[in-house]
Amino acid sequence: MVKVLDRPVRRGSKLIGYVSQRTVVDPELPLRGRDFVGFGLDGEKWGFSLPSKQRAAQVTEALRAVGALAYADAPVGKLSGGEQQRLFIAQALLSDPKIVLLDEPLSNLDIASASEIVKVVDGLRRSHGVTVLFVTHDINPLIEVMDRVIYLAAGRAAVGPVDQVVREEVLSKLYGYHVDVIRVGDRVVVLTP
Amino acid sequence: MTVTLEHTHTGLRLASLAGAVALLAACSAAKVDSSKIHTVGAENFYADVITQIGGSHVDVHAILTNPNTDPHSYESNTTDASAVASADLIVENGLGYDAFMQKLEAASPRAGRTIINAGQVFGKHPGDDPHLWYLPGTMQRIAQLIADELSKRDPANAKEYEANRAKFVVSLAPWMDAIATAKRKYQGTPVAVTEPVFNYTASALGLDIRTPVSFQLAVEEGNDPAPQEVSAVTTLLSTKSVKSFIYNQQTVEPTTARLLDLARKSSVPVIGVYETQPAGMTYAQWMKAEVDAVQRALQSGKSTEKLP
Amino acid sequence: MLADPGVVQALLAGVIVAALCGFVGVFVVMRRQSFAGHAITDVGFTGGAGAPLAGLDPLAGLLAFSVIGSIVMARLGDKIRERDVATGVVLTASLGLGALFLFIQTRYVSQPAALLFGSIFAIRSGVLLTTMVVGAACVIALAILYRPLIFSTVNPETAAARGVPVKFISTAFLLIMGVAVAEAAQLVGVLLTTALLIGPASAAITFSRRVPWAILFAVIFGAVQMTLSIFLAYASYTWPPGGKGWPVSFFLGVLALGTFVIARFFSAGDSRRSESNEA
Amino acid sequence: MIELPYMQNAFIVGALVSIVAGVIGFFVVLRGASFATHALAQIGFAGAAGAVLIGVEPVWGLLAFSLLGAGGMGILSARGSARDAITALVMTAALGTGALFLVLNRTYATDAFSLLFGTIVGISRTQVAATAALAVLSLLTVAAMYRPLLFATVNTEAAHARGIPMQVLSISFLACIAIAATTTIPTVGTLLIFALMVAPPAAATLLTDRPWRAIGLGIVLNLVCCWSGIALAFTTGLPVGFLIASFAALVYIGVRVYTTVTAP
């Protein structure tokens, strides 16, 4: 039996924060960033949330943690992709999860926003003590912040710490063709043909 | 069409299925008795008059027959279309009341078919009150036209048609008498109506119809009547300024239903008139019964919501 | 004018329906289910027409058909594109059945036009009470669904991951909407109901930043538009060509569209400003 | 049955309408435009009422109003979102105007009402010819728009980038629906044209992925519904509108169930 956090797997859990692949938010939705993030706290509960100082403080804290306070009161649908992504992450954080799943959070983002998001996530896992499972196609922006890699390619997988997996011979074997791993100063870059 | 069908085999199979259904249906086409004169009455009262005059020499198909049918919501069916297609004589009301008839006739052109259109016979124009069968004198004229037409097609029985026509006219006498009597007594009596169905007879009775015409048309068309008019009609009933409330009992919509409640509450006698001839009555009996209902309402304050 | 009990009754009914439609409408517009909102009125009427044939009360038929119709729509249409077709198919089937009921018996069906336009100035008082009770029940049901409904509207995948029964919620929403809208339509007609359901809500949404405000604005817009339409309909009796009251449906239809266009015009200016700020 | 001229006319017009509805319906389904189709067909009523008011043939009012409606919907939804809300609002405004026309007219306007069901068994040869001409016209229009329309429907952004005038295209498509709907409404009615533009074409898109096959299959399914409906109406005397609409809905639901059951 597969167990997560010592419990059998079932649908819907507060212990796992989930950031889905970026969905388009209707620009006309009458919803502020703050309200949107608030779903992370109690979105699955029936009824509506009554105004409460404690609740507001928790939402503000999550917004601060991802650096989204500046646009917390703007309509979600009218924010940029990077701004929305921060809100998604803040939402996932609010249930106080042990694991956060991020499904391609960097797709459709420009390089600057992508590295910002990576910084935010990295900071959060340290400050909040959560495990982050980060699904991505482009490993490069993440190389400095990862503990372990599960590298899936052509039906095969390579698992292990970054410096054991992100190597020319390992990746080339995995892909079945030559892959370059270049070190520039402290940085590592993976080049696939 | 085959060009498009070539794209898919499923399509071809489905198309042949449709063809098979069509063929199957073709085998059971209606039989027609060729010895009789085929006639159609667009409404059942015209059909009734044709039957009374033609007797056993005609076969008659009536289209609007159900006293619960509103011509506004009639959808032509194939039975009616095939009756029109084979008809020698058609009697219709016209004035847009049975616009479907003109369509059915155009769809099945037939040489030598005679169409008696009541609206045209009386020189009315589209937009005039179409409920001609409530106008005393209409059916005498229509009966004459029917008898003439049948005699022309079947000269051998001309005498019988003429005799039947005369009998029909005689049968209308009690109705005409009832109108004359009631008119003497109740001329100028104020009444309220919902729709214009009964207005021709009401005018012949000399009744004073207090309901605004635009209100009547709004109800007839299912449109929103103006608040001032609703209020005027409401006042007529609640203050008992009218001696009777006449409504079309075949189409009861919210406005009518509400006024009907009010009339009952204010004990204004109500009369439910029929738009189509009720089952088990001849045209003459029906018309007489409606006038009797008015008489009963005005004389003894009794309501007649349904004819027996 | 207010001395006229018909007008007072109409104002009361109009404002009640406007409030109900404004509340439900915000969710309908957010979920892009305007078509379903409109179609369910026709479906309900088919039920209302069919019920007497089976010896049942028309209201029972109306509610039964709108419930069945909403469930079928929800079951057939998961994705947005499917939804459009699902609604169309349910509407087709119900209009076809309507044709059959008309064929068998028309007394209770009445004319298609009467169902379309309704007659707000001739409302029976008992009907008003039923609508208020059913409407209140719908509002309470929506209040219970409120949070998970919005969550699954905005962000269905995350909501599902958090254990929100997304499919159940969307069926339940259609059901509540169906009952509310069919009930409103039998009071004031299809046209006024659709206009009140979509117009005020879509205008309110274009410039609200929060759902509760959007609901509040939608209810206010709806009530104002409705009241204004009734006043204008009353006043128009003296307008040329004279002695012809212009219909409420006309005023409300034009006001609803007009308000939306104006709201959208302003919000378009607004969003351009915020975009230029970002750049 | 076949030898009766009105049945011949019914079958011919049924076939023409099936073809036109099958072709346009394919795009209606792909573009999610069922509501617009319903609305454009309904709007015609208002036009007919207006035409009666000024003493013109109802069909011109029908056409004018639904074209105006198509333009209104196209222009207002230029910014993309809330398309269904705009459709609803344009429809209610137009129908309200129709109610006003009825009030101002104040004579017996029976003509405006007979549009819901049409009179499929009451079609004359002249109407058959007119329907055929219009069918050819709408097919040619769709043929002219085919490639950009399909491109724009499946990949809006790319089509936009390639310089396809999106708004012109979407208004033209709505106008196409308007013309096809209103010219067939006097013969087959609002109900049937809507049924045939939505349900069978949607069933067809579930069965095949190729555009031409979907269009062909949509036409075939339409023909099956239409002809068997007319034939069955002839033998049973039941209303044609009920039969065809029910068949159309059943075809879609049947195919939905079939594809769900056989799906891997």
PDB file of N, CA, C and O in Angstrom, chain A residues 116-163:
ATOM      1  N   GLU A 116      12.546  34.379 -10.104  1.00  0.00           N
ATOM      2  CA  GLU A 116      11.903  34.947  -8.917  1.00  0.00           C
ATOM      3  C   GLU A 116      11.095  33.874  -8.197  1.00  0.00           C
ATOM      4  O   GLU A 116      11.170  33.723  -6.978  1.00  0.00           O
ATOM      5  N   ILE A 117      10.294  33.133  -8.983  1.00  0.00           N
ATOM      6  CA  ILE A 117       9.434  32.101  -8.404  1.00  0.00           C
ATOM      7  C   ILE A 117      10.300  31.046  -7.719  1.00  0.00           C
ATOM      8  O   ILE A 117      10.009  30.603  -6.604  1.00  0.00           O
ATOM      9  N   VAL A 118      11.388  30.662  -8.393  1.00  0.00           N
ATOM     10  CA  VAL A 118      12.272  29.653  -7.804  1.00  0.00           C
ATOM     11  C   VAL A 118      12.815  30.161  -6.471  1.00  0.00           C
ATOM     12  O   VAL A 118      12.843  29.439  -5.469  1.00  0.00           O
ATOM     13  N   LYS A 119      13.187  31.424  -6.432  1.00  0.00           N
ATOM     14  CA  LYS A 119      13.716  32.010  -5.197  1.00  0.00           C
ATOM     15  C   LYS A 119      12.663  31.961  -4.095  1.00  0.00           C
ATOM     16  O   LYS A 119      12.934  31.601  -2.957  1.00  0.00           O
ATOM     17  N   VAL A 120      11.450  32.324  -4.464  1.00  0.00           N
ATOM     18  CA  VAL A 120      10.355  32.337  -3.491  1.00  0.00           C
ATOM     19  C   VAL A 120      10.141  30.937  -2.920  1.00  0.00           C
ATOM     20  O   VAL A 120      10.075  30.744  -1.703  1.00  0.00           O
ATOM     21  N   VAL A 121      10.076  29.956  -3.824  1.00  0.00           N
ATOM     22  CA  VAL A 121       9.822  28.585  -3.378  1.00  0.00           C
ATOM     23  C   VAL A 121      10.958  28.091  -2.487  1.00  0.00           C
ATOM     24  O   VAL A 121      10.728  27.474  -1.447  1.00  0.00           O
ATOM     25  N   ASP A 122      12.174  28.399  -2.895  1.00  0.00           N
ATOM     26  CA  ASP A 122      13.331  27.959  -2.117  1.00  0.00           C
ATOM     27  C   ASP A 122      13.308  28.575  -0.718  1.00  0.00           C
ATOM     28  O   ASP A 122      13.533  27.897   0.285  1.00  0.00           O
ATOM     29  N   GLY A 123      12.983  29.870  -0.668  1.00  0.00           N
ATOM     30  CA  GLY A 123      12.907  30.543   0.623  1.00  0.00           C
ATOM     31  C   GLY A 123      11.834  29.905   1.500  1.00  0.00           C
ATOM     32  O   GLY A 123      12.052  29.672   2.692  1.00  0.00           O
ATOM     33  N   LEU A 124      10.700  29.594   0.886  1.00  0.00           N
ATOM     34  CA  LEU A 124       9.572  29.054   1.651  1.00  0.00           C
ATOM     35  C   LEU A 124       9.882  27.687   2.236  1.00  0.00           C
ATOM     36  O   LEU A 124       9.494  27.375   3.347  1.00  0.00           O
ATOM     37  N   ARG A 125      10.553  26.853   1.472  1.00  0.00           N
ATOM     38  CA  ARG A 125      10.794  25.502   1.987  1.00  0.00           C
ATOM     39  C   ARG A 125      11.724  25.557   3.201  1.00  0.00           C
ATOM     40  O   ARG A 125      11.608  24.757   4.104  1.00  0.00           O
ATOM     41  N   ARG A 126      12.610  26.555   3.207  1.00  0.00           N
ATOM     42  CA  ARG A 126      13.482  26.702   4.362  1.00  0.00           C
ATOM     43  C   ARG A 126      12.716  27.289   5.534  1.00  0.00           C
ATOM     44  O   ARG A 126      12.752  26.758   6.640  1.00  0.00           O
ATOM     45  N   SER A 127      11.979  28.380   5.285  1.00  0.00           N
ATOM     46  CA  SER A 127      11.312  29.063   6.400  1.00  0.00           C
ATOM     47  C   SER A 127      10.134  28.249   6.940  1.00  0.00           C
ATOM     48  O   SER A 127       9.849  28.294   8.129  1.00  0.00           O
ATOM     49  N   HIS A 128       9.386  27.540   6.069  1.00  0.00           N
ATOM     50  CA  HIS A 128       8.204  26.823   6.526  1.00  0.00           C
ATOM     51  C   HIS A 128       8.456  25.340   6.753  1.00  0.00           C
ATOM     52  O   HIS A 128       7.566  24.627   7.186  1.00  0.00           O
ATOM     53  N   GLY A 129       9.628  24.867   6.397  1.00  0.00           N
ATOM     54  CA  GLY A 129       9.957  23.458   6.610  1.00  0.00           C
ATOM     55  C   GLY A 129       9.072  22.505   5.854  1.00  0.00           C
ATOM     56  O   GLY A 129       8.554  21.546   6.409  1.00  0.00           O
ATOM     57  N   VAL A 130       8.821  22.777   4.567  1.00  0.00           N
ATOM     58  CA  VAL A 130       7.991  21.868   3.773  1.00  0.00           C
ATOM     59  C   VAL A 130       8.836  21.183   2.706  1.00  0.00           C
ATOM     60  O   VAL A 130       9.860  21.701   2.286  1.00  0.00           O
ATOM     61  N   THR A 131       8.360  19.998   2.310  1.00  0.00           N
ATOM     62  CA  THR A 131       8.975  19.307   1.201  1.00  0.00           C
ATOM     63  C   THR A 131       8.365  19.846  -0.086  1.00  0.00           C
ATOM     64  O   THR A 131       7.139  19.975  -0.165  1.00  0.00           O
ATOM     65  N   VAL A 132       9.172  20.168  -1.057  1.00  0.00           N
ATOM     66  CA  VAL A 132       8.641  20.702  -2.309  1.00  0.00           C
ATOM     67  C   VAL A 132       8.907  19.709  -3.433  1.00  0.00           C
ATOM     68  O   VAL A 132      10.032  19.263  -3.622  1.00  0.00           O
ATOM     69  N   LEU A 133       7.857  19.329  -4.119  1.00  0.00           N
ATOM     70  CA  LEU A 133       7.986  18.479  -5.301  1.00  0.00           C
ATOM     71  C   LEU A 133       7.735  19.365  -6.511  1.00  0.00           C
ATOM     72  O   LEU A 133       6.625  19.847  -6.697  1.00  0.00           O
ATOM     73  N   PHE A 134       8.762  19.556  -7.305  1.00  0.00           N
ATOM     74  CA  PHE A 134       8.705  20.582  -8.335  1.00  0.00           C
ATOM     75  C   PHE A 134       8.799  19.893  -9.695  1.00  0.00           C
ATOM     76  O   PHE A 134       9.829  19.300 -10.020  1.00  0.00           O
ATOM     77  N   VAL A 135       7.722  19.909 -10.460  1.00  0.00           N
ATOM     78  CA  VAL A 135       7.752  19.266 -11.779  1.00  0.00           C
ATOM     79  C   VAL A 135       8.125  20.309 -12.826  1.00  0.00           C
ATOM     80  O   VAL A 135       7.521  21.379 -12.876  1.00  0.00           O
ATOM     81  N   THR A 136       9.137  20.013 -13.638  1.00  0.00           N
ATOM     82  CA  THR A 136       9.526  21.000 -14.643  1.00  0.00           C
ATOM     83  C   THR A 136      10.171  20.327 -15.841  1.00  0.00           C
ATOM     84  O   THR A 136      10.649  19.197 -15.755  1.00  0.00           O
ATOM     85  N   HIS A 137      10.150  20.998 -16.973  1.00  0.00           N
ATOM     86  CA  HIS A 137      10.826  20.508 -18.157  1.00  0.00           C
ATOM     87  C   HIS A 137      12.250  21.027 -18.232  1.00  0.00           C
ATOM     88  O   HIS A 137      13.127  20.425 -18.799  1.00  0.00           O
ATOM     89  N   ASP A 138      12.442  22.213 -17.639  1.00  0.00           N
ATOM     90  CA  ASP A 138      13.739  22.856 -17.743  1.00  0.00           C
ATOM     91  C   ASP A 138      14.398  22.831 -16.372  1.00  0.00           C
ATOM     92  O   ASP A 138      13.972  23.524 -15.451  1.00  0.00           O
ATOM     93  N   ILE A 139      15.429  22.022 -16.253  1.00  0.00           N
ATOM     94  CA  ILE A 139      16.037  21.816 -14.931  1.00  0.00           C
ATOM     95  C   ILE A 139      16.943  22.983 -14.533  1.00  0.00           C
ATOM     96  O   ILE A 139      17.182  23.228 -13.358  1.00  0.00           O
ATOM     97  N   ASN A 140      17.411  23.738 -15.519  1.00  0.00           N
ATOM     98  CA  ASN A 140      18.453  24.723 -15.253  1.00  0.00           C
ATOM     99  C   ASN A 140      18.135  25.743 -14.163  1.00  0.00           C
ATOM    100  O   ASN A 140      18.970  25.968 -13.293  1.00  0.00           O
ATOM    101  N   PRO A 141      16.948  26.360 -14.152  1.00  0.00           N
ATOM    102  CA  PRO A 141      16.726  27.367 -13.112  1.00  0.00           C
ATOM    103  C   PRO A 141      16.719  26.774 -11.711  1.00  0.00           C
ATOM    104  O   PRO A 141      16.804  27.508 -10.731  1.00  0.00           O
ATOM    105  N   LEU A 142      16.643  25.424 -11.605  1.00  0.00           N
ATOM    106  CA  LEU A 142      16.459  24.807 -10.296  1.00  0.00           C
ATOM    107  C   LEU A 142      17.730  24.165  -9.723  1.00  0.00           C
ATOM    108  O   LEU A 142      17.742  23.767  -8.567  1.00  0.00           O
ATOM    109  N   ILE A 143      18.737  24.043 -10.574  1.00  0.00           N
ATOM    110  CA  ILE A 143      19.874  23.216 -10.175  1.00  0.00           C
ATOM    111  C   ILE A 143      20.472  23.611  -8.818  1.00  0.00           C
ATOM    112  O   ILE A 143      20.768  22.765  -7.988  1.00  0.00           O
ATOM    113  N   GLU A 144      20.544  24.919  -8.558  1.00  0.00           N
ATOM    114  CA  GLU A 144      21.176  25.358  -7.314  1.00  0.00           C
ATOM    115  C   GLU A 144      20.343  25.052  -6.069  1.00  0.00           C
ATOM    116  O   GLU A 144      20.883  25.028  -4.979  1.00  0.00           O
ATOM    117  N   VAL A 145      19.039  24.887  -6.236  1.00  0.00           N
ATOM    118  CA  VAL A 145      18.198  24.800  -5.045  1.00  0.00           C
ATOM    119  C   VAL A 145      17.686  23.388  -4.758  1.00  0.00           C
ATOM    120  O   VAL A 145      17.027  23.170  -3.744  1.00  0.00           O
ATOM    121  N   MET A 146      17.999  22.410  -5.634  1.00  0.00           N
ATOM    122  CA  MET A 146      17.414  21.089  -5.450  1.00  0.00           C
ATOM    123  C   MET A 146      18.233  20.229  -4.501  1.00  0.00           C
ATOM    124  O   MET A 146      19.454  20.292  -4.477  1.00  0.00           O
ATOM    125  N   ASP A 147      17.531  19.393  -3.742  1.00  0.00           N
ATOM    126  CA  ASP A 147      18.197  18.388  -2.932  1.00  0.00           C
ATOM    127  C   ASP A 147      18.339  17.101  -3.734  1.00  0.00           C
ATOM    128  O   ASP A 147      19.390  16.493  -3.775  1.00  0.00           O
ATOM    129  N   ARG A 148      17.220  16.659  -4.317  1.00  0.00           N
ATOM    130  CA  ARG A 148      17.232  15.411  -5.068  1.00  0.00           C
ATOM    131  C   ARG A 148      16.533  15.615  -6.409  1.00  0.00           C
ATOM    132  O   ARG A 148      15.676  16.481  -6.557  1.00  0.00           O
ATOM    133  N   VAL A 149      16.895  14.786  -7.362  1.00  0.00           N
ATOM    134  CA  VAL A 149      16.290  14.865  -8.696  1.00  0.00           C
ATOM    135  C   VAL A 149      15.701  13.513  -9.038  1.00  0.00           C
ATOM    136  O   VAL A 149      16.306  12.479  -8.748  1.00  0.00           O
ATOM    137  N   ILE A 150      14.511  13.507  -9.604  1.00  0.00           N
ATOM    138  CA  ILE A 150      13.998  12.308 -10.256  1.00  0.00           C
ATOM    139  C   ILE A 150      13.967  12.674 -11.729  1.00  0.00           C
ATOM    140  O   ILE A 150      13.127  13.470 -12.146  1.00  0.00           O
ATOM    141  N   TYR A 151      14.878  12.135 -12.480  1.00  0.00           N
ATOM    142  CA  TYR A 151      15.006  12.549 -13.875  1.00  0.00           C
ATOM    143  C   TYR A 151      14.332  11.500 -14.737  1.00  0.00           C
ATOM    144  O   TYR A 151      14.741  10.353 -14.775  1.00  0.00           O
ATOM    145  N   LEU A 152      13.249  11.859 -15.374  1.00  0.00           N
ATOM    146  CA  LEU A 152      12.499  10.906 -16.198  1.00  0.00           C
ATOM    147  C   LEU A 152      12.747  11.224 -17.664  1.00  0.00           C
ATOM    148  O   LEU A 152      12.583  12.367 -18.091  1.00  0.00           O
ATOM    149  N   ALA A 153      13.166  10.205 -18.440  1.00  0.00           N
ATOM    150  CA  ALA A 153      13.314  10.418 -19.882  1.00  0.00           C
ATOM    151  C   ALA A 153      13.206   9.078 -20.578  1.00  0.00           C
ATOM    152  O   ALA A 153      13.716   8.068 -20.077  1.00  0.00           O
ATOM    153  N   ALA A 154      12.542   9.064 -21.694  1.00  0.00           N
ATOM    154  CA  ALA A 154      12.421   7.884 -22.534  1.00  0.00           C
ATOM    155  C   ALA A 154      12.044   6.641 -21.731  1.00  0.00           C
ATOM    156  O   ALA A 154      12.587   5.557 -21.920  1.00  0.00           O
ATOM    157  N   GLY A 155      11.147   6.773 -20.779  1.00  0.00           N
ATOM    158  CA  GLY A 155      10.664   5.627 -20.018  1.00  0.00           C
ATOM    159  C   GLY A 155      11.622   5.159 -18.936  1.00  0.00           C
ATOM    160  O   GLY A 155      11.374   4.167 -18.267  1.00  0.00           O
ATOM    161  N   ARG A 156      12.747   5.846 -18.779  1.00  0.00           N
ATOM    162  CA  ARG A 156      13.697   5.463 -17.727  1.00  0.00           C
ATOM    163  C   ARG A 156      13.771   6.573 -16.702  1.00  0.00           C
ATOM    164  O   ARG A 156      13.340   7.697 -16.951  1.00  0.00           O
ATOM    165  N   ALA A 157      14.331   6.237 -15.535  1.00  0.00           N
ATOM    166  CA  ALA A 157      14.427   7.254 -14.501  1.00  0.00           C
ATOM    167  C   ALA A 157      15.801   7.209 -13.840  1.00  0.00           C
ATOM    168  O   ALA A 157      16.429   6.153 -13.765  1.00  0.00           O
ATOM    169  N   ALA A 158      16.255   8.374 -13.405  1.00  0.00           N
ATOM    170  CA  ALA A 158      17.467   8.431 -12.614  1.00  0.00           C
ATOM    171  C   ALA A 158      17.131   9.202 -11.354  1.00  0.00           C
ATOM    172  O   ALA A 158      16.557  10.290 -11.428  1.00  0.00           O
ATOM    173  N   VAL A 159      17.444   8.621 -10.193  1.00  0.00           N
ATOM    174  CA  VAL A 159      17.073   9.242  -8.930  1.00  0.00           C
ATOM    175  C   VAL A 159      18.313   9.443  -8.077  1.00  0.00           C
ATOM    176  O   VAL A 159      19.176   8.568  -8.035  1.00  0.00           O
ATOM    177  N   GLY A 160      18.348  10.598  -7.422  1.00  0.00           N
ATOM    178  CA  GLY A 160      19.484  10.780  -6.520  1.00  0.00           C
ATOM    179  C   GLY A 160      19.777  12.236  -6.269  1.00  0.00           C
ATOM    180  O   GLY A 160      19.084  13.122  -6.779  1.00  0.00           O
ATOM    181  N   PRO A 161      20.791  12.517  -5.462  1.00  0.00           N
ATOM    182  CA  PRO A 161      21.184  13.902  -5.230  1.00  0.00           C
ATOM    183  C   PRO A 161      21.632  14.544  -6.547  1.00  0.00           C
ATOM    184  O   PRO A 161      22.065  13.838  -7.461  1.00  0.00           O
ATOM    185  N   VAL A 162      21.587  15.863  -6.591  1.00  0.00           N
ATOM    186  CA  VAL A 162      21.841  16.579  -7.836  1.00  0.00           C
ATOM    187  C   VAL A 162      23.211  16.224  -8.421  1.00  0.00           C
ATOM    188  O   VAL A 162      23.325  15.861  -9.588  1.00  0.00           O
ATOM    189  N   ASP A 163      24.252  16.270  -7.582  1.00  0.00           N
ATOM    190  CA  ASP A 163      25.589  16.071  -8.160  1.00  0.00           C
ATOM    191  C   ASP A 163      25.830  14.640  -8.637  1.00  0.00           C
ATOM    192  O   ASP A 163      26.758  14.369  -9.376  1.00  0.00           O
TER     193      ASP A 163
END
